[in-house]
């Protein structure tokens, strides 16, 4: 019974953390983000997360550029850069933590980046 309860809780927690929501504002509007971000989730979805840094990256990159994201975490700047450089650009993201890398891959896959 204990094993069954643990498996159900873990599964439900995974489903909750991997639910995707549309980003409603900012340069990443229309992309989808999971609710793993805790306190920053609403700011990401509204397009108000790290506004100055987001604007800096967005303005620095152009179509066809290359962006390398070392320590990409869940992929916020990976997704932003992908949108900025377009289909002719290249974004490389590196994340050493397996849990964060799993979520990073999920964001990239969910947004077909």
Tab-separated table of N, CA and C in Angstrom:
chain	number	residue	atom	x	y	z
A	1	UNK	N	0.819	-1.195	0.000
A	1	UNK	CA	0.000	0.000	0.000
A	1	UNK	C	0.868	1.266	0.000
A	2	UNK	N	1.898	1.246	0.826
A	2	UNK	CA	2.772	2.411	0.923
A	2	UNK	C	3.446	2.690	-0.430
A	3	UNK	N	3.897	1.626	-1.086
A	3	UNK	CA	4.541	1.770	-2.397
A	3	UNK	C	3.549	2.337	-3.420
A	4	UNK	N	2.312	1.855	-3.391
A	4	UNK	CA	1.286	2.343	-4.318
A	4	UNK	C	1.007	3.826	-4.084
A	5	UNK	N	0.867	4.237	-2.813
A	5	UNK	CA	0.619	5.651	-2.498
A	5	UNK	C	1.777	6.524	-2.967
A	6	UNK	N	2.993	6.061	-2.717
A	6	UNK	CA	4.159	6.827	-3.137
A	6	UNK	C	4.193	6.989	-4.657
A	7	UNK	N	3.861	5.923	-5.376
A	7	UNK	CA	3.879	6.006	-6.843
A	7	UNK	C	2.800	6.958	-7.346
A	8	UNK	N	1.644	6.967	-6.722
A	8	UNK	CA	0.570	7.874	-7.145
A	8	UNK	C	0.933	9.327	-6.858
A	9	UNK	N	1.503	9.588	-5.692
A	9	UNK	CA	1.891	10.948	-5.344
A	9	UNK	C	2.966	11.457	-6.294
A	10	UNK	N	3.968	10.630	-6.540
A	10	UNK	CA	5.051	11.024	-7.439
A	10	UNK	C	4.520	11.294	-8.838
A	11	UNK	N	3.629	10.441	-9.337
A	11	UNK	CA	3.060	10.644	-10.669
A	11	UNK	C	2.269	11.947	-10.723
A	12	UNK	N	1.416	12.197	-9.747
A	12	UNK	CA	0.613	13.424	-9.750
A	12	UNK	C	1.487	14.657	-9.643
A	13	UNK	N	2.537	14.580	-8.839
A	13	UNK	CA	3.447	15.713	-8.726
A	13	UNK	C	4.125	15.952	-10.070
A	14	UNK	N	4.527	14.879	-10.767
A	14	UNK	CA	5.161	15.020	-12.080
A	14	UNK	C	4.189	15.647	-13.067
A	15	UNK	N	2.935	15.204	-13.068
A	15	UNK	CA	1.937	15.770	-13.978
A	15	UNK	C	1.748	17.246	-13.684
A	16	UNK	N	1.638	17.607	-12.408
A	16	UNK	CA	1.462	19.015	-12.046
A	16	UNK	C	2.639	19.848	-12.520
A	17	UNK	N	3.857	19.359	-12.281
A	17	UNK	CA	5.042	20.134	-12.636
A	17	UNK	C	5.303	20.183	-14.134
A	18	UNK	N	4.706	19.307	-14.907
A	18	UNK	CA	4.947	19.326	-16.345
A	18	UNK	C	3.760	19.886	-17.129
A	19	UNK	N	2.744	20.377	-16.440
A	19	UNK	CA	1.637	21.034	-17.137
A	19	UNK	C	2.176	22.294	-17.807
A	20	UNK	N	1.752	22.558	-19.023
A	20	UNK	CA	2.266	23.701	-19.781
A	20	UNK	C	1.215	24.790	-19.890
A	21	UNK	N	1.667	26.023	-19.764
A	21	UNK	CA	0.793	27.183	-19.858
A	21	UNK	C	1.346	28.139	-20.907
A	22	UNK	N	0.492	28.838	-21.638
A	22	UNK	CA	0.983	29.785	-22.643
A	22	UNK	C	1.543	31.046	-21.993
A	23	UNK	N	2.640	31.525	-22.531
A	23	UNK	CA	3.197	32.805	-22.100
A	23	UNK	C	2.369	33.888	-22.780
A	24	UNK	N	1.858	34.818	-21.989
A	24	UNK	CA	0.871	35.779	-22.482
A	24	UNK	C	1.450	37.129	-22.872
A	25	UNK	N	2.690	37.417	-22.507
A	25	UNK	CA	3.249	38.727	-22.823
A	25	UNK	C	4.738	38.661	-23.073
A	26	UNK	N	5.277	39.753	-23.580
A	26	UNK	CA	6.706	39.840	-23.831
A	26	UNK	C	7.115	39.157	-25.122
A	27	UNK	N	8.423	39.111	-25.371
A	27	UNK	CA	8.916	38.550	-26.634
A	27	UNK	C	8.699	37.043	-26.784
A	28	UNK	N	8.385	36.355	-25.692
A	28	UNK	CA	8.143	34.910	-25.784
A	28	UNK	C	6.656	34.584	-25.816
A	29	UNK	N	5.837	35.583	-26.057
A	29	UNK	CA	4.381	35.385	-26.113
A	29	UNK	C	4.033	34.247	-27.076
A	30	UNK	N	3.183	33.345	-26.602
A	30	UNK	CA	2.764	32.221	-27.425
A	30	UNK	C	3.531	30.936	-27.163
A	31	UNK	N	4.746	31.048	-26.609
A	31	UNK	CA	5.477	29.847	-26.229
A	31	UNK	C	4.839	29.279	-24.965
A	32	UNK	N	5.179	28.043	-24.633
A	32	UNK	CA	4.580	27.403	-23.454
A	32	UNK	C	5.636	27.144	-22.386
A	33	UNK	N	5.237	27.315	-21.136
A	33	UNK	CA	6.138	27.178	-19.992
A	33	UNK	C	5.475	26.299	-18.945
A	34	UNK	N	6.254	25.470	-18.277
A	34	UNK	CA	5.688	24.587	-17.248
A	34	UNK	C	5.673	25.287	-15.895
A	35	UNK	N	4.906	24.745	-14.986
A	35	UNK	CA	4.745	25.388	-13.683
A	35	UNK	C	5.819	24.967	-12.688
A	36	UNK	N	6.971	24.542	-13.150
A	36	UNK	CA	8.062	24.132	-12.272
A	36	UNK	C	8.767	25.315	-11.638
A	37	UNK	N	8.500	26.498	-12.094
A	37	UNK	CA	9.282	27.663	-11.717
A	37	UNK	C	8.916	28.266	-10.375
A	38	UNK	N	7.971	27.687	-9.693
A	38	UNK	CA	7.604	28.198	-8.380
A	38	UNK	C	7.141	29.637	-8.436
A	39	UNK	N	7.790	30.496	-7.658
A	39	UNK	CA	7.386	31.886	-7.536
A	39	UNK	C	7.512	32.716	-8.795
A	40	UNK	N	8.349	32.289	-9.728
A	40	UNK	CA	8.513	33.099	-10.935
A	40	UNK	C	7.531	32.735	-12.039
A	41	UNK	N	6.697	31.737	-11.841
A	41	UNK	CA	5.785	31.269	-12.889
A	41	UNK	C	4.915	32.394	-13.431
A	42	UNK	N	4.249	33.131	-12.561
A	42	UNK	CA	3.347	34.186	-13.036
A	42	UNK	C	4.096	35.279	-13.777
A	43	UNK	N	5.311	35.604	-13.310
A	43	UNK	CA	6.093	36.630	-14.015
A	43	UNK	C	6.517	36.148	-15.398
A	44	UNK	N	6.863	34.872	-15.525
A	44	UNK	CA	7.211	34.323	-16.845
A	44	UNK	C	5.994	34.374	-17.758
A	45	UNK	N	4.847	33.936	-17.256
A	45	UNK	CA	3.636	33.889	-18.084
A	45	UNK	C	3.154	35.274	-18.492
A	46	UNK	N	3.339	36.260	-17.624
A	46	UNK	CA	2.919	37.632	-17.957
A	46	UNK	C	3.957	38.368	-18.798
A	47	UNK	N	5.152	37.798	-18.914
A	47	UNK	CA	6.214	38.465	-19.661
A	47	UNK	C	6.917	39.526	-18.843
A	48	UNK	N	6.861	39.408	-17.504
A	48	UNK	CA	7.484	40.399	-16.626
A	48	UNK	C	8.630	39.809	-15.813
A	49	UNK	N	9.144	38.661	-16.216
A	49	UNK	CA	10.257	38.028	-15.506
A	49	UNK	C	11.572	38.612	-16.003
A	50	UNK	N	12.408	39.095	-15.081
A	50	UNK	CA	13.721	39.661	-15.401
A	50	UNK	C	13.645	40.569	-16.628
A	51	UNK	N	12.848	41.596	-16.518
A	51	UNK	CA	12.548	42.474	-17.661
A	51	UNK	C	13.808	43.081	-18.268
A	52	UNK	N	14.694	43.630	-17.452
A	52	UNK	CA	15.899	44.280	-17.987
A	52	UNK	C	16.814	43.280	-18.690
A	53	UNK	N	17.024	42.116	-18.064
A	53	UNK	CA	17.880	41.099	-18.671
A	53	UNK	C	17.252	40.552	-19.954
A	54	UNK	N	15.938	40.363	-19.925
A	54	UNK	CA	15.229	39.880	-21.113
A	54	UNK	C	15.378	40.870	-22.260
A	55	UNK	N	15.197	42.155	-21.975
A	55	UNK	CA	15.340	43.184	-23.012
A	55	UNK	C	16.762	43.234	-23.546
A	56	UNK	N	17.740	43.091	-22.656
A	56	UNK	CA	19.143	43.118	-23.072
A	56	UNK	C	19.447	41.985	-24.049
A	57	UNK	N	19.041	40.765	-23.701
A	57	UNK	CA	19.284	39.613	-24.579
A	57	UNK	C	18.511	39.775	-25.880
A	58	UNK	N	17.249	40.179	-25.785
A	58	UNK	CA	16.396	40.336	-26.967
A	58	UNK	C	16.984	41.356	-27.942
A	59	UNK	N	17.485	42.479	-27.419
A	59	UNK	CA	18.033	43.535	-28.275
A	59	UNK	C	19.421	43.192	-28.811
A	60	UNK	N	20.172	42.365	-28.071
A	60	UNK	CA	21.533	42.018	-28.492
A	60	UNK	C	21.555	40.978	-29.605
A	61	UNK	N	20.513	40.164	-29.680
A	61	UNK	CA	20.485	39.087	-30.676
A	61	UNK	C	19.687	39.486	-31.906
A	62	UNK	N	20.140	39.003	-33.035
A	62	UNK	CA	19.422	39.233	-34.279
A	62	UNK	C	19.235	37.933	-35.038
A	63	UNK	N	18.468	37.993	-36.085
A	63	UNK	CA	18.216	36.809	-36.914
A	63	UNK	C	19.540	36.241	-37.410
A	64	UNK	N	19.705	34.933	-37.270
A	64	UNK	CA	20.900	34.258	-37.750
A	64	UNK	C	22.048	34.202	-36.758
A	65	UNK	N	21.918	34.833	-35.596
A	65	UNK	CA	22.981	34.820	-34.590
A	65	UNK	C	23.091	33.451	-33.923
A	66	UNK	N	24.182	33.277	-33.171
A	66	UNK	CA	24.392	32.078	-32.361
A	66	UNK	C	24.400	32.486	-30.895
A	67	UNK	N	23.729	31.708	-30.053
A	67	UNK	CA	23.632	31.981	-28.618
A	67	UNK	C	23.985	30.705	-27.873
A	68	UNK	N	24.880	30.813	-26.897
A	68	UNK	CA	25.266	29.667	-26.076
A	68	UNK	C	24.811	29.938	-24.651
A	69	UNK	N	23.966	29.069	-24.135
A	69	UNK	CA	23.397	29.211	-22.794
A	69	UNK	C	24.017	28.148	-21.892
A	70	UNK	N	25.023	28.551	-21.103
A	70	UNK	CA	25.710	27.630	-20.196
A	70	UNK	C	25.062	27.754	-18.823
A	71	UNK	N	24.607	26.637	-18.302
A	71	UNK	CA	23.833	26.660	-17.062
A	71	UNK	C	22.418	27.110	-17.367
A	72	UNK	N	21.813	26.477	-18.345
A	72	UNK	CA	20.532	26.921	-18.909
A	72	UNK	C	19.340	26.741	-17.974
A	73	UNK	N	19.511	25.977	-16.891
A	73	UNK	CA	18.445	25.727	-15.927
A	73	UNK	C	17.221	25.170	-16.637
A	74	UNK	N	16.071	25.832	-16.566
A	74	UNK	CA	14.853	25.319	-17.217
A	74	UNK	C	14.678	25.848	-18.633
A	75	UNK	N	15.554	26.734	-19.082
A	75	UNK	CA	15.546	27.148	-20.476
A	75	UNK	C	14.896	28.477	-20.796
A	76	UNK	N	14.727	29.348	-19.809
A	76	UNK	CA	14.098	30.644	-20.089
A	76	UNK	C	14.872	31.395	-21.174
A	77	UNK	N	16.179	31.576	-20.973
A	77	UNK	CA	16.965	32.323	-21.962
A	77	UNK	C	17.214	31.510	-23.230
A	78	UNK	N	17.191	30.206	-23.119
A	78	UNK	CA	17.280	29.354	-24.307
A	78	UNK	C	16.090	29.614	-25.220
A	79	UNK	N	14.903	29.655	-24.629
A	79	UNK	CA	13.686	29.898	-25.410
A	79	UNK	C	13.667	31.315	-25.970
A	80	UNK	N	14.063	32.284	-25.151
A	80	UNK	CA	14.102	33.675	-25.594
A	80	UNK	C	15.065	33.826	-26.773
A	81	UNK	N	16.260	33.262	-26.629
A	81	UNK	CA	17.257	33.362	-27.696
A	81	UNK	C	16.795	32.650	-28.956
A	82	UNK	N	16.146	31.524	-28.801
A	82	UNK	CA	15.642	30.794	-29.966
A	82	UNK	C	14.652	31.638	-30.753
A	83	UNK	N	13.793	32.319	-30.050
A	83	UNK	CA	12.827	33.197	-30.714
A	83	UNK	C	13.552	34.366	-31.389
A	84	UNK	N	14.596	34.902	-30.737
A	84	UNK	CA	15.314	36.069	-31.268
A	84	UNK	C	16.148	35.741	-32.502
A	85	UNK	N	16.813	34.582	-32.519
A	85	UNK	CA	17.710	34.272	-33.638
A	85	UNK	C	16.984	33.652	-34.823
A	86	UNK	N	15.785	33.154	-34.596
A	86	UNK	CA	14.989	32.609	-35.690
A	86	UNK	C	15.513	31.289	-36.222
A	87	UNK	N	14.927	30.855	-37.303
A	87	UNK	CA	15.254	29.536	-37.859
A	87	UNK	C	16.635	29.487	-38.508
A	88	UNK	N	17.209	30.630	-38.838
A	88	UNK	CA	18.553	30.649	-39.423
A	88	UNK	C	19.648	30.752	-38.374
A	89	UNK	N	19.273	30.981	-37.115
A	89	UNK	CA	20.245	31.084	-36.034
A	89	UNK	C	20.457	29.753	-35.348
A	90	UNK	N	21.293	29.783	-34.307
A	90	UNK	CA	21.576	28.560	-33.557
A	90	UNK	C	21.620	28.881	-32.069
A	91	UNK	N	20.984	28.029	-31.283
A	91	UNK	CA	21.027	28.142	-29.827
A	91	UNK	C	21.519	26.817	-29.280
A	92	UNK	N	22.540	26.880	-28.431
A	92	UNK	CA	23.054	25.691	-27.756
A	92	UNK	C	22.874	25.898	-26.263
A	93	UNK	N	22.233	24.944	-25.609
A	93	UNK	CA	21.978	25.044	-24.176
A	93	UNK	C	22.646	23.885	-23.455
A	94	UNK	N	23.321	24.200	-22.359
A	94	UNK	CA	23.999	23.200	-21.546
A	94	UNK	C	23.512	23.320	-20.107
A	95	UNK	N	23.088	22.208	-19.533
A	95	UNK	CA	22.635	22.178	-18.140
A	95	UNK	C	23.139	20.892	-17.494
A	96	UNK	N	24.038	20.996	-16.487
A	96	UNK	CA	24.620	19.799	-15.887
A	96	UNK	C	23.705	19.045	-14.918
A	97	UNK	N	22.759	19.718	-14.300
A	97	UNK	CA	21.881	19.050	-13.339
A	97	UNK	C	20.832	18.234	-14.083
A	98	UNK	N	20.757	16.934	-13.845
A	98	UNK	CA	19.829	16.081	-14.605
A	98	UNK	C	18.362	16.495	-14.489
A	99	UNK	N	17.926	16.941	-13.312
A	99	UNK	CA	16.521	17.351	-13.153
A	99	UNK	C	16.224	18.603	-13.968
A	100	UNK	N	17.131	19.568	-13.908
A	100	UNK	CA	16.938	20.783	-14.695
A	100	UNK	C	17.048	20.491	-16.187
A	101	UNK	N	17.977	19.604	-16.561
A	101	UNK	CA	18.134	19.238	-17.972
A	101	UNK	C	16.870	18.574	-18.508
A	102	UNK	N	16.220	17.756	-17.674
A	102	UNK	CA	14.959	17.118	-18.064
A	102	UNK	C	13.903	18.178	-18.384
A	103	UNK	N	13.790	19.190	-17.537
A	103	UNK	CA	12.804	20.251	-17.755
A	103	UNK	C	13.188	21.136	-18.935
A	104	UNK	N	14.471	21.383	-19.093
A	104	UNK	CA	14.955	22.141	-20.248
A	104	UNK	C	14.567	21.437	-21.544
A	105	UNK	N	14.835	20.133	-21.625
A	105	UNK	CA	14.459	19.371	-22.824
A	105	UNK	C	12.949	19.391	-23.034
A	106	UNK	N	12.198	19.325	-21.949
A	106	UNK	CA	10.739	19.385	-22.054
A	106	UNK	C	10.261	20.696	-22.650
A	107	UNK	N	10.851	21.817	-22.214
A	107	UNK	CA	10.470	23.118	-22.765
A	107	UNK	C	10.844	23.226	-24.243
A	108	UNK	N	12.032	22.763	-24.580
A	108	UNK	CA	12.474	22.815	-25.984
A	108	UNK	C	11.548	21.972	-26.852
A	109	UNK	N	11.240	20.768	-26.404
A	109	UNK	CA	10.369	19.871	-27.172
A	109	UNK	C	8.947	20.430	-27.278
A	110	UNK	N	8.399	20.904	-26.172
A	110	UNK	CA	7.014	21.398	-26.162
A	110	UNK	C	6.822	22.599	-27.075
A	111	UNK	N	7.893	23.362	-27.288
A	111	UNK	CA	7.798	24.554	-28.127
A	111	UNK	C	8.411	24.353	-29.507
A	112	UNK	N	8.757	23.111	-29.828
A	112	UNK	CA	9.330	22.760	-31.135
A	112	UNK	C	10.489	23.681	-31.503
A	113	UNK	N	11.423	23.841	-30.562
A	113	UNK	CA	12.575	24.722	-30.798
A	113	UNK	C	13.774	23.921	-31.267
